[in-house]
PDB file of C-alpha atoms in Angstrom:
ATOM      1  CA  ARG T   1       2.793 -17.812 -32.168  1.00  0.00           C
ATOM      2  CA  THR T   2      -0.207 -15.526 -32.489  1.00  0.00           C
ATOM      3  CA  VAL T   3      -2.604 -13.636 -30.247  1.00  0.00           C
ATOM      4  CA  ARG T   4      -6.106 -12.917 -31.481  1.00  0.00           C
ATOM      5  CA  VAL T   5      -7.614  -9.595 -30.396  1.00  0.00           C
ATOM      6  CA  ASP T   6     -11.357  -9.808 -30.897  1.00  0.00           C
ATOM      7  CA  GLU T   7     -12.890  -8.375 -27.719  1.00  0.00           C
ATOM      8  CA  LYS T   8     -12.166  -5.724 -25.168  1.00  0.00           C
ATOM      9  CA  LEU T   9     -12.951  -5.721 -21.497  1.00  0.00           C
ATOM     10  CA  GLY T  10     -13.383  -2.654 -19.356  1.00  0.00           C
ATOM     11  CA  GLU T  11     -14.101  -2.108 -15.706  1.00  0.00           C
ATOM     12  CA  ILE T  12     -16.736   0.576 -15.235  1.00  0.00           C
ATOM     13  CA  ARG T  13     -17.832   1.432 -11.693  1.00  0.00           C
ATOM     14  CA  GLY T  14     -16.675  -1.967 -10.499  1.00  0.00           C
ATOM     15  CA  GLU T  15     -18.534  -3.908 -13.207  1.00  0.00           C
ATOM     16  CA  TRP T  16     -16.991  -5.754 -16.157  1.00  0.00           C
ATOM     17  CA  VAL T  17     -18.160  -4.579 -19.560  1.00  0.00           C
ATOM     18  CA  TRP T  18     -17.299  -6.711 -22.603  1.00  0.00           C
ATOM     19  CA  GLY T  19     -17.452  -5.357 -26.105  1.00  0.00           C
ATOM     20  CA  ALA T  20     -16.024  -5.243 -29.572  1.00  0.00           C
ATOM     21  CA  PRO T  21     -12.653  -3.549 -30.102  1.00  0.00           C
ATOM     22  CA  LYS T  22     -12.741   0.207 -30.700  1.00  0.00           C
ATOM     23  CA  THR T  23     -12.388  -0.003 -34.497  1.00  0.00           C
ATOM     24  CA  SER T  24     -12.477  -2.716 -37.132  1.00  0.00           C
ATOM     25  CA  ALA T  25      -8.676  -2.467 -37.378  1.00  0.00           C
ATOM     26  CA  SER T  26      -8.449  -3.131 -33.639  1.00  0.00           C
ATOM     27  CA  ALA T  27      -9.754  -6.687 -34.209  1.00  0.00           C
ATOM     28  CA  ARG T  28      -6.628  -8.434 -35.393  1.00  0.00           C
ATOM     29  CA  VAL T  29      -4.178 -11.302 -35.084  1.00  0.00           C
ATOM     30  CA  VAL T  30      -0.735 -10.330 -33.812  1.00  0.00           C
ATOM     31  CA  ASP T  31       2.315 -12.519 -34.404  1.00  0.00           C
ATOM     32  CA  LEU T  32       4.500 -12.982 -31.337  1.00  0.00           C
ATOM     33  CA  PRO T  33       8.288 -12.901 -31.406  1.00  0.00           C
ATOM     34  CA  ASP T  34       9.875 -16.256 -30.554  1.00  0.00           C
ATOM     35  CA  LEU T  35      11.347 -14.780 -27.374  1.00  0.00           C
ATOM     36  CA  LEU T  36       7.811 -14.441 -25.935  1.00  0.00           C
ATOM     37  CA  VAL T  37       6.589 -17.904 -26.862  1.00  0.00           C
ATOM     38  CA  LYS T  38       8.450 -19.865 -24.150  1.00  0.00           C
ATOM     39  CA  PRO T  39       7.512 -17.574 -21.223  1.00  0.00           C
ATOM     40  CA  LEU T  40       3.892 -17.498 -22.382  1.00  0.00           C
ATOM     41  CA  ALA T  41       3.819 -21.297 -22.756  1.00  0.00           C
ATOM     42  CA  GLU T  42       5.294 -21.668 -19.260  1.00  0.00           C
ATOM     43  CA  HIS T  43       2.620 -19.323 -17.908  1.00  0.00           C
ATOM     44  CA  LEU T  44      -0.126 -21.332 -19.623  1.00  0.00           C
ATOM     45  CA  LEU T  45       1.212 -24.590 -18.164  1.00  0.00           C
ATOM     46  CA  ARG T  46       1.278 -23.087 -14.686  1.00  0.00           C
ATOM     47  CA  PHE T  47      -2.032 -21.208 -15.063  1.00  0.00           C
ATOM     48  CA  PRO T  48      -4.217 -22.943 -17.675  1.00  0.00           C
ATOM     49  CA  PRO T  49      -6.840 -20.771 -19.385  1.00  0.00           C
ATOM     50  CA  LEU T  50     -10.052 -20.566 -17.390  1.00  0.00           C
ATOM     51  CA  ARG T  51     -12.987 -22.770 -18.279  1.00  0.00           C
ATOM     52  CA  HIS T  52     -16.344 -21.425 -17.088  1.00  0.00           C
ATOM     53  CA  GLN T  53     -19.491 -23.247 -18.137  1.00  0.00           C
ATOM     54  CA  ASP T  54     -21.720 -20.674 -16.417  1.00  0.00           C
ATOM     55  CA  ASP T  55     -20.067 -17.626 -18.014  1.00  0.00           C
ATOM     56  CA  PRO T  56     -18.769 -18.237 -21.564  1.00  0.00           C
ATOM     57  CA  ARG T  57     -17.283 -14.726 -21.699  1.00  0.00           C
ATOM     58  CA  ARG T  58     -14.776 -15.761 -19.043  1.00  0.00           C
ATOM     59  CA  GLU T  59     -13.839 -18.815 -21.093  1.00  0.00           C
ATOM     60  CA  GLY T  60     -10.208 -18.853 -22.082  1.00  0.00           C
ATOM     61  CA  LEU T  61      -8.870 -15.953 -19.994  1.00  0.00           C
ATOM     62  CA  ILE T  62      -5.107 -16.490 -19.817  1.00  0.00           C
ATOM     63  CA  PHE T  63      -4.466 -13.777 -17.229  1.00  0.00           C
ATOM     64  CA  TYR T  64      -6.906 -13.759 -14.355  1.00  0.00           C
ATOM     65  CA  GLY T  65      -7.260 -12.841 -10.713  1.00  0.00           C
ATOM     66  CA  GLU T  66      -7.130 -15.085  -7.677  1.00  0.00           C
ATOM     67  CA  ARG T  67     -10.914 -15.568  -7.726  1.00  0.00           C
ATOM     68  CA  GLY T  68     -10.984 -16.699 -11.344  1.00  0.00           C
ATOM     69  CA  GLY T  69     -12.147 -13.507 -12.985  1.00  0.00           C
ATOM     70  CA  PRO T  70     -10.414 -10.739 -14.896  1.00  0.00           C
ATOM     71  CA  VAL T  71      -7.682  -8.898 -13.021  1.00  0.00           C
ATOM     72  CA  ARG T  72      -9.064  -5.764 -11.385  1.00  0.00           C
ATOM     73  CA  ARG T  73      -7.259  -2.509 -12.128  1.00  0.00           C
ATOM     74  CA  HIS T  74      -6.282  -1.794  -8.494  1.00  0.00           C
ATOM     75  CA  ALA T  75      -4.894  -5.317  -8.014  1.00  0.00           C
ATOM     76  CA  PHE T  76      -2.887  -5.069 -11.225  1.00  0.00           C
ATOM     77  CA  ARG T  77      -1.579  -1.640 -10.250  1.00  0.00           C
ATOM     78  CA  LYS T  78      -0.279  -2.967  -6.918  1.00  0.00           C
ATOM     79  CA  SER T  79       1.452  -5.931  -8.575  1.00  0.00           C
ATOM     80  CA  TRP T  80       2.883  -3.686 -11.299  1.00  0.00           C
ATOM     81  CA  GLN T  81       4.300  -1.239  -8.752  1.00  0.00           C
ATOM     82  CA  ARG T  82       5.901  -4.035  -6.698  1.00  0.00           C
ATOM     83  CA  ALA T  83       7.442  -5.540  -9.837  1.00  0.00           C
ATOM     84  CA  CYS T  84       8.800  -2.166 -10.961  1.00  0.00           C
ATOM     85  CA  VAL T  85      10.363  -1.483  -7.562  1.00  0.00           C
ATOM     86  CA  ALA T  86      11.926  -4.967  -7.521  1.00  0.00           C
ATOM     87  CA  ALA T  87      13.340  -4.378 -11.020  1.00  0.00           C
ATOM     88  CA  GLU T  88      14.590  -0.909  -9.987  1.00  0.00           C
ATOM     89  CA  LEU T  89      12.188   0.681 -12.484  1.00  0.00           C
ATOM     90  CA  ASP T  90      10.096   2.532  -9.925  1.00  0.00           C
ATOM     91  CA  GLY T  91       7.783   5.008 -11.637  1.00  0.00           C
ATOM     92  CA  MET T  92       7.557   3.112 -14.912  1.00  0.00           C
ATOM     93  CA  ARG T  93       4.073   3.299 -16.418  1.00  0.00           C
ATOM     94  CA  VAL T  94       2.470   0.189 -17.896  1.00  0.00           C
ATOM     95  CA  GLU T  95       1.497   1.985 -21.128  1.00  0.00           C
ATOM     96  CA  TRP T  96       5.196   2.455 -21.806  1.00  0.00           C
ATOM     97  CA  LEU T  97       5.317  -1.250 -22.680  1.00  0.00           C
ATOM     98  CA  ARG T  98       3.094  -0.571 -25.695  1.00  0.00           C
ATOM     99  CA  HIS T  99       5.252   2.389 -26.677  1.00  0.00           C
ATOM    100  CA  SER T 100       8.410   0.297 -26.329  1.00  0.00           C
ATOM    101  CA  GLY T 101       6.927  -2.553 -28.349  1.00  0.00           C
ATOM    102  CA  ALA T 102       5.859  -0.191 -31.121  1.00  0.00           C
ATOM    103  CA  SER T 103       9.232   1.533 -31.164  1.00  0.00           C
ATOM    104  CA  LEU T 104      11.090  -1.773 -31.298  1.00  0.00           C
ATOM    105  CA  ALA T 105       8.820  -2.988 -34.100  1.00  0.00           C
ATOM    106  CA  TYR T 106       9.549   0.159 -36.079  1.00  0.00           C
ATOM    107  CA  LEU T 107      13.292   0.071 -35.436  1.00  0.00           C
ATOM    108  CA  ALA T 108      13.376  -3.599 -36.513  1.00  0.00           C
ATOM    109  CA  THR T 109      11.351  -3.136 -39.699  1.00  0.00           C
ATOM    110  CA  ARG T 110      11.131   0.584 -40.580  1.00  0.00           C
ATOM    111  CA  ASP T 111       7.584  -0.315 -41.697  1.00  0.00           C
ATOM    112  CA  LEU T 112       5.059   2.176 -40.307  1.00  0.00           C
ATOM    113  CA  LYS T 113       2.094   0.380 -41.881  1.00  0.00           C
ATOM    114  CA  ALA T 114       3.040  -2.895 -40.207  1.00  0.00           C
ATOM    115  CA  VAL T 115       3.510  -1.173 -36.845  1.00  0.00           C
ATOM    116  CA  ALA T 116       0.159   0.607 -37.139  1.00  0.00           C
ATOM    117  CA  ALA T 117      -1.595  -2.654 -38.042  1.00  0.00           C
ATOM    118  CA  ARG T 118       0.091  -4.451 -35.143  1.00  0.00           C
ATOM    119  CA  LEU T 119      -1.223  -1.775 -32.772  1.00  0.00           C
ATOM    120  CA  GLY T 120      -4.717  -1.898 -34.258  1.00  0.00           C
ATOM    121  CA  HIS T 121      -4.588   1.566 -35.813  1.00  0.00           C
ATOM    122  CA  THR T 122      -6.237   2.383 -39.134  1.00  0.00           C
ATOM    123  CA  SER T 123      -3.571   4.883 -40.158  1.00  0.00           C
ATOM    124  CA  THR T 124       0.144   5.379 -39.600  1.00  0.00           C
ATOM    125  CA  ARG T 125      -0.296   8.852 -38.112  1.00  0.00           C
ATOM    126  CA  MET T 126      -0.447   7.736 -34.471  1.00  0.00           C
ATOM    127  CA  ALA T 127       2.441   5.304 -34.901  1.00  0.00           C
ATOM    128  CA  ASP T 128       4.531   8.012 -36.545  1.00  0.00           C
ATOM    129  CA  THR T 129       3.856  10.828 -34.081  1.00  0.00           C
ATOM    130  CA  VAL T 130       3.666   8.922 -30.794  1.00  0.00           C
ATOM    131  CA  TYR T 131       5.922   5.916 -31.199  1.00  0.00           C
ATOM    132  CA  VAL T 132       8.430   6.720 -33.941  1.00  0.00           C
ATOM    133  CA  GLU T 133       9.018  10.473 -34.003  1.00  0.00           C
ATOM    134  CA  PRO T 134      10.961  10.499 -30.715  1.00  0.00           C
ATOM    135  CA  TYR T 135      13.542   8.229 -32.384  1.00  0.00           C
ATOM    136  CA  ALA T 136      14.052  10.433 -35.451  1.00  0.00           C
ATOM    137  CA  GLU T 137      16.535  12.700 -33.684  1.00  0.00           C
ATOM    138  CA  ALA T 138      18.393   9.764 -32.135  1.00  0.00           C
ATOM    139  CA  SER T 139      18.529   8.040 -35.510  1.00  0.00           C
ATOM    140  CA  ARG T 140      20.050  11.134 -37.104  1.00  0.00           C
ATOM    141  CA  ALA T 141      22.596  11.342 -34.295  1.00  0.00           C
ATOM    142  CA  VAL T 142      23.611   7.726 -34.927  1.00  0.00           C
ATOM    143  CA  ALA T 143      23.884   8.335 -38.682  1.00  0.00           C
ATOM    144  CA  ASP T 144      25.975  11.466 -38.065  1.00  0.00           C
ATOM    145  CA  ALA T 145      28.248   9.551 -35.690  1.00  0.00           C
ATOM    146  CA  ILE T 146      28.750   6.817 -38.302  1.00  0.00           C
ATOM    147  CA  ASP T 147      29.579   9.451 -40.937  1.00  0.00           C
ATOM    148  CA  ASP T 148      32.075  11.052 -38.558  1.00  0.00           C
ATOM    149  CA  LEU T 149      33.700   7.719 -37.731  1.00  0.00           C
ATOM    150  CA  VAL T 150      34.042   6.722 -41.384  1.00  0.00           C
ATOM    151  CA  SER T 151      35.329  10.188 -42.375  1.00  0.00           C
ATOM    152  CA  ARG T 152      38.029  10.063 -39.699  1.00  0.00           C
ATOM    153  CA  SER T 153      39.009   6.551 -40.756  1.00  0.00           C
ATOM    154  CA  VAL T 154      39.223   7.567 -44.417  1.00  0.00           C
ATOM    155  CA  ALA T 155      41.220  10.687 -43.502  1.00  0.00           C
ATOM    156  CA  ARG T 156      43.755   8.578 -41.579  1.00  0.00           C
ATOM    157  CA  GLN T 157      44.198   6.265 -44.557  1.00  0.00           C
ATOM    158  CA  SER T 158      44.557   8.936 -47.200  1.00  0.00           C
ATOM    159  CA  PRO T 159      48.074  10.093 -48.146  1.00  0.00           C
ATOM    160  CA  GLU T 160      47.115  13.678 -47.302  1.00  0.00           C
ATOM    161  CA  GLY T 161      45.862  12.805 -43.768  1.00  0.00           C
TER     162      GLY T 161
END
């Protein structure tokens, strides 16, 4: 139930460039929620990780292109756009998945340090300002609505109400 992040791969002028993650905190092990385990296992059964004797860096890729290498940005973009249109989410940006995951992690735990570590950040500042802050106003609105609901209920039950 874990994913190990220990390398990054970038496409620069059509060439693949492998390297270490951006910071030491970016190299990490991330626990997966149970709800992701079955779909990932099904994917791995259908598309086993690549085994390349001639190129050990390609060893173990679990998402790869039709020719057995990493998925090129333009090919991914086309597939992403088709999937979004099919799901009636046209215009959705792929980076929003990271934002959604971080927001859900925060809403589930209220633990900024854990969210920052999960994202590979060394401090909570980015998690707080980018992923969590937008929910502060919504959270207050929910709390206010709960207060209002309880106050009205109490008022109905009191002898004066």
